[in-house]
Amino acid sequence: NVRDIGGYSSSLIENGRIFQGHFLRGAKLDDITLNGKKELLRLGIKVEIDMRDDYMCKGPYVDGIEYNAIPIPSRTEPIRFEKFEDEYRKIFNLIAQANLRPIYLHCSVGADRTGIVTFILLVLCGVSYEDAARDYLFTNFSTCGARYLESEFIHWWKKLDLFDGKTKTEKAKSWLLSKGLDEETVEKIREVFVEGYKNSK
């Protein structure tokens, strides 16, 4: 269930596109093979973010990749979008450095907790509903169990409307600000992930 989120179009600038190689999403690394470790290093991954329950976080799993355990408990789906300010702030502060320190982010199977972070990142960077939904649904090609837009994705999309902004992209920015990130960091994330984007403020 591993994939690079790069390559999608971005509405933030004309002909905008998401950089590849900065951010991989996937599942746990407990059983990663030697070849798997070599592949992550070959891809340039420098940072692992493990979002599983605290008792599951037993890394590091790959020598040469910095391990960060930032647990968000399982079975917290009803409050996961609204709560966990400290955790999301830590995660997105690491994401803001992804051009220098590419990230592998995961929970247990790489679908839901991983999905929220990836969803916010993609929408913040101007990726369309269709492409963000497509990225979410790619989990169905894995062995991690079926996911449907109605399961969680559409709830995230609708909940963004509770935040300030005229567009979903600006609402995603407001969501991050509500978690304690400063505007400079949020704009830096856009600069890191959207080819050619420069903060005009």
One Martini backbone bead per residue (centre of mass of N, CA, C, O) as a GRO file, in nm:
protein
  201
    1ASN     BB    1   0.055   0.064   0.017
    2VAL     BB    2   0.260   0.224  -0.166
    3ARG     BB    3   0.299   0.589  -0.229
    4ASP     BB    4   0.328   0.858  -0.432
    5ILE     BB    5   0.191   1.195  -0.439
    6GLY     BB    6   0.304   1.269  -0.694
    7GLY     BB    7   0.180   1.446  -1.009
    8TYR     BB    8  -0.034   1.625  -0.943
    9SER     BB    9  -0.239   1.871  -0.989
   10SER     BB   10  -0.233   2.236  -0.944
   11SER     BB   11  -0.424   2.539  -0.864
   12LEU     BB   12  -0.215   2.759  -0.756
   13ILE     BB   13  -0.092   2.733  -1.045
   14GLU     BB   14   0.006   2.735  -1.350
   15ASN     BB   15   0.074   2.417  -1.416
   16GLY     BB   16   0.063   2.269  -1.163
   17ARG     BB   17   0.275   2.049  -0.949
   18ILE     BB   18   0.356   1.770  -0.774
   19PHE     BB   19   0.605   1.657  -0.619
   20GLN     BB   20   0.840   1.412  -0.634
   21GLY     BB   21   0.995   1.237  -0.350
   22HIS     BB   22   0.879   1.363  -0.061
   23PHE     BB   23   0.613   1.153  -0.036
   24LEU     BB   24   0.527   0.863   0.142
   25ARG     BB   25   0.274   0.621   0.157
   26GLY     BB   26   0.179   0.365   0.413
   27ALA     BB   27   0.277   0.097   0.590
   28LYS     BB   28   0.412  -0.087   0.796
   29LEU     BB   29   0.769  -0.194   0.896
   30ASP     BB   30   0.812  -0.456   1.066
   31ASP     BB   31   0.846  -0.660   0.785
   32ILE     BB   32   1.078  -0.556   0.645
   33THR     BB   33   1.298  -0.601   0.410
   34LEU     BB   34   1.603  -0.566   0.286
   35ASN     BB   35   1.501  -0.461   0.011
   36GLY     BB   36   1.313  -0.248   0.131
   37LYS     BB   37   1.528  -0.080   0.267
   38LYS     BB   38   1.690  -0.017   0.012
   39GLU     BB   39   1.457   0.128  -0.135
   40LEU     BB   40   1.410   0.363   0.059
   41LEU     BB   41   1.700   0.469   0.030
   42ARG     BB   42   1.696   0.505  -0.279
   43LEU     BB   43   1.449   0.717  -0.256
   44GLY     BB   44   1.548   0.915  -0.001
   45ILE     BB   45   1.463   0.845   0.274
   46LYS     BB   46   1.478   1.017   0.611
   47VAL     BB   47   1.169   0.989   0.723
   48GLU     BB   48   0.970   0.851   0.984
   49ILE     BB   49   0.608   0.822   1.034
   50ASP     BB   50   0.437   0.699   1.325
   51MET     BB   51   0.067   0.660   1.388
   52ARG     BB   52   0.042   0.459   1.588
   53ASP     BB   53   0.006   0.313   1.852
   54ASP     BB   54   0.225   0.327   2.101
   55TYR     BB   55   0.275   0.006   2.136
   56MET     BB   56   0.368  -0.017   1.817
   57CYS     BB   57   0.615   0.177   1.857
   58LYS     BB   58   0.948   0.019   1.763
   59GLY     BB   59   1.147   0.197   1.657
   60PRO     BB   60   1.363   0.159   1.435
   61TYR     BB   61   1.363  -0.001   1.093
   62VAL     BB   62   1.583   0.195   0.947
   63ASP     BB   63   1.886   0.250   0.870
   64GLY     BB   64   1.902   0.608   0.808
   65ILE     BB   65   1.611   0.653   0.940
   66GLU     BB   66   1.420   0.866   1.093
   67TYR     BB   67   1.234   0.826   1.393
   68ASN     BB   68   0.869   0.896   1.437
   69ALA     BB   69   0.652   0.896   1.707
   70ILE     BB   70   0.292   0.980   1.630
   71PRO     BB   71   0.029   0.908   1.797
   72ILE     BB   72  -0.296   0.778   1.685
   73PRO     BB   73  -0.554   0.633   1.785
   74SER     BB   74  -0.749   0.392   1.756
   75ARG     BB   75  -1.086   0.442   1.732
   76THR     BB   76  -1.100   0.784   1.642
   77GLU     BB   77  -1.278   0.878   1.400
   78PRO     BB   78  -1.491   1.094   1.522
   79ILE     BB   79  -1.216   1.290   1.625
   80ARG     BB   80  -0.965   1.307   1.424
   81PHE     BB   81  -1.020   1.585   1.280
   82GLU     BB   82  -1.047   1.773   1.553
   83LYS     BB   83  -0.807   1.659   1.692
   84PHE     BB   84  -0.470   1.636   1.756
   85GLU     BB   85  -0.284   1.893   1.747
   86ASP     BB   86   0.005   1.808   1.824
   87GLU     BB   87   0.039   1.587   1.612
   88TYR     BB   88  -0.011   1.752   1.353
   89ARG     BB   89   0.206   1.962   1.402
   90LYS     BB   90   0.446   1.770   1.392
   91ILE     BB   91   0.398   1.650   1.115
   92PHE     BB   92   0.393   1.924   0.944
   93ASN     BB   93   0.676   2.015   1.025
   94LEU     BB   94   0.811   1.781   0.874
   95ILE     BB   95   0.683   1.830   0.593
   96ALA     BB   96   0.828   2.115   0.554
   97GLN     BB   97   1.114   1.927   0.502
   98ALA     BB   98   1.080   1.724   0.245
   99ASN     BB   99   1.299   1.829   0.043
  100LEU     BB  100   1.539   1.739   0.249
  101ARG     BB  101   1.334   1.515   0.412
  102PRO     BB  102   1.204   1.259   0.317
  103ILE     BB  103   0.885   1.083   0.351
  104TYR     BB  104   0.749   0.819   0.565
  105LEU     BB  105   0.404   0.753   0.603
  106HIS     BB  106   0.223   0.584   0.879
  107CYS     BB  107   0.039   0.322   0.994
  108SER     BB  108  -0.077   0.022   0.961
  109VAL     BB  109  -0.216   0.036   0.643
  110GLY     BB  110  -0.247   0.332   0.505
  111ALA     BB  111  -0.555   0.487   0.516
  112ASP     BB  112  -0.665   0.687   0.756
  113ARG     BB  113  -0.450   0.842   0.908
  114THR     BB  114  -0.288   0.877   0.655
  115GLY     BB  115  -0.526   1.000   0.495
  116ILE     BB  116  -0.561   1.272   0.634
  117VAL     BB  117  -0.284   1.392   0.584
  118THR     BB  118  -0.291   1.362   0.275
  119PHE     BB  119  -0.546   1.519   0.222
  120ILE     BB  120  -0.454   1.792   0.333
  121LEU     BB  121  -0.203   1.822   0.159
  122LEU     BB  122  -0.342   1.815  -0.118
  123VAL     BB  123  -0.549   2.043  -0.078
  124LEU     BB  124  -0.349   2.265   0.002
  125CYS     BB  125  -0.202   2.212  -0.300
  126GLY     BB  126  -0.456   2.198  -0.519
  127VAL     BB  127  -0.602   1.938  -0.527
  128SER     BB  128  -0.843   1.767  -0.640
  129TYR     BB  129  -1.102   1.576  -0.561
  130GLU     BB  130  -1.044   1.348  -0.764
  131ASP     BB  131  -0.741   1.302  -0.684
  132ALA     BB  132  -0.775   1.262  -0.381
  133ALA     BB  133  -0.968   1.021  -0.412
  134ARG     BB  134  -0.781   0.842  -0.576
  135ASP     BB  135  -0.562   0.814  -0.363
  136TYR     BB  136  -0.741   0.678  -0.153
  137LEU     BB  137  -0.838   0.429  -0.346
  138PHE     BB  138  -0.561   0.277  -0.391
  139THR     BB  139  -0.592   0.078  -0.151
  140ASN     BB  140  -0.763  -0.136  -0.323
  141PHE     BB  141  -0.483  -0.264  -0.446
  142SER     BB  142  -0.443  -0.389  -0.185
  143THR     BB  143  -0.433  -0.591   0.132
  144CYS     BB  144  -0.605  -0.369   0.337
  145GLY     BB  145  -0.873  -0.321   0.225
  146ALA     BB  146  -1.154  -0.166   0.174
  147ARG     BB  147  -1.235   0.156   0.021
  148TYR     BB  148  -1.459   0.434   0.061
  149LEU     BB  149  -1.575   0.744   0.031
  150GLU     BB  150  -1.799   0.699   0.263
  151SER     BB  151  -1.625   0.626   0.506
  152GLU     BB  152  -1.428   0.918   0.515
  153PHE     BB  153  -1.366   1.122   0.289
  154ILE     BB  154  -1.635   1.286   0.276
  155HIS     BB  155  -1.616   1.387   0.566
  156TRP     BB  156  -1.364   1.557   0.528
  157TRP     BB  157  -1.471   1.738   0.302
  158LYS     BB  158  -1.713   1.856   0.469
  159LYS     BB  159  -1.552   1.957   0.727
  160LEU     BB  160  -1.400   2.191   0.586
  161ASP     BB  161  -1.655   2.391   0.592
  162LEU     BB  162  -1.588   2.485   0.900
  163PHE     BB  163  -1.373   2.655   0.756
  164ASP     BB  164  -1.197   2.900   0.648
  165GLY     BB  165  -1.282   2.992   0.317
  166LYS     BB  166  -1.346   2.985  -0.036
  167THR     BB  167  -1.172   2.729  -0.046
  168LYS     BB  168  -1.044   2.424   0.012
  169THR     BB  169  -0.754   2.519   0.031
  170GLU     BB  170  -0.811   2.735   0.255
  171LYS     BB  171  -0.941   2.540   0.457
  172ALA     BB  172  -0.688   2.367   0.498
  173LYS     BB  173  -0.526   2.596   0.616
  174SER     BB  174  -0.714   2.648   0.859
  175TRP     BB  175  -0.678   2.372   0.984
  176LEU     BB  176  -0.375   2.405   1.044
  177LEU     BB  177  -0.401   2.659   1.218
  178SER     BB  178  -0.582   2.511   1.436
  179LYS     BB  179  -0.317   2.321   1.514
  180GLY     BB  180  -0.065   2.555   1.530
  181LEU     BB  181   0.023   2.656   1.276
  182ASP     BB  182   0.194   2.865   1.088
  183GLU     BB  183   0.183   3.041   0.800
  184GLU     BB  184   0.474   2.995   0.707
  185THR     BB  185   0.461   2.683   0.712
  186VAL     BB  186   0.226   2.643   0.519
  187GLU     BB  187   0.363   2.788   0.277
  188LYS     BB  188   0.609   2.603   0.267
  189ILE     BB  189   0.461   2.350   0.186
  190ARG     BB  190   0.378   2.457  -0.089
  191GLU     BB  191   0.666   2.510  -0.193
  192VAL     BB  192   0.764   2.211  -0.164
  193PHE     BB  193   0.510   2.071  -0.346
  194VAL     BB  194   0.491   2.313  -0.558
  195GLU     BB  195   0.576   2.380  -0.858
  196GLY     BB  196   0.660   2.731  -0.853
  197TYR     BB  197   0.578   2.813  -0.574
  198LYS     BB  198   0.509   3.143  -0.427
  199ASN     BB  199   0.489   3.346  -0.175
  200SER     BB  200   0.325   3.672  -0.188
  201LYS     BB  201   0.346   3.778   0.132
   0.00000   0.00000   0.00000
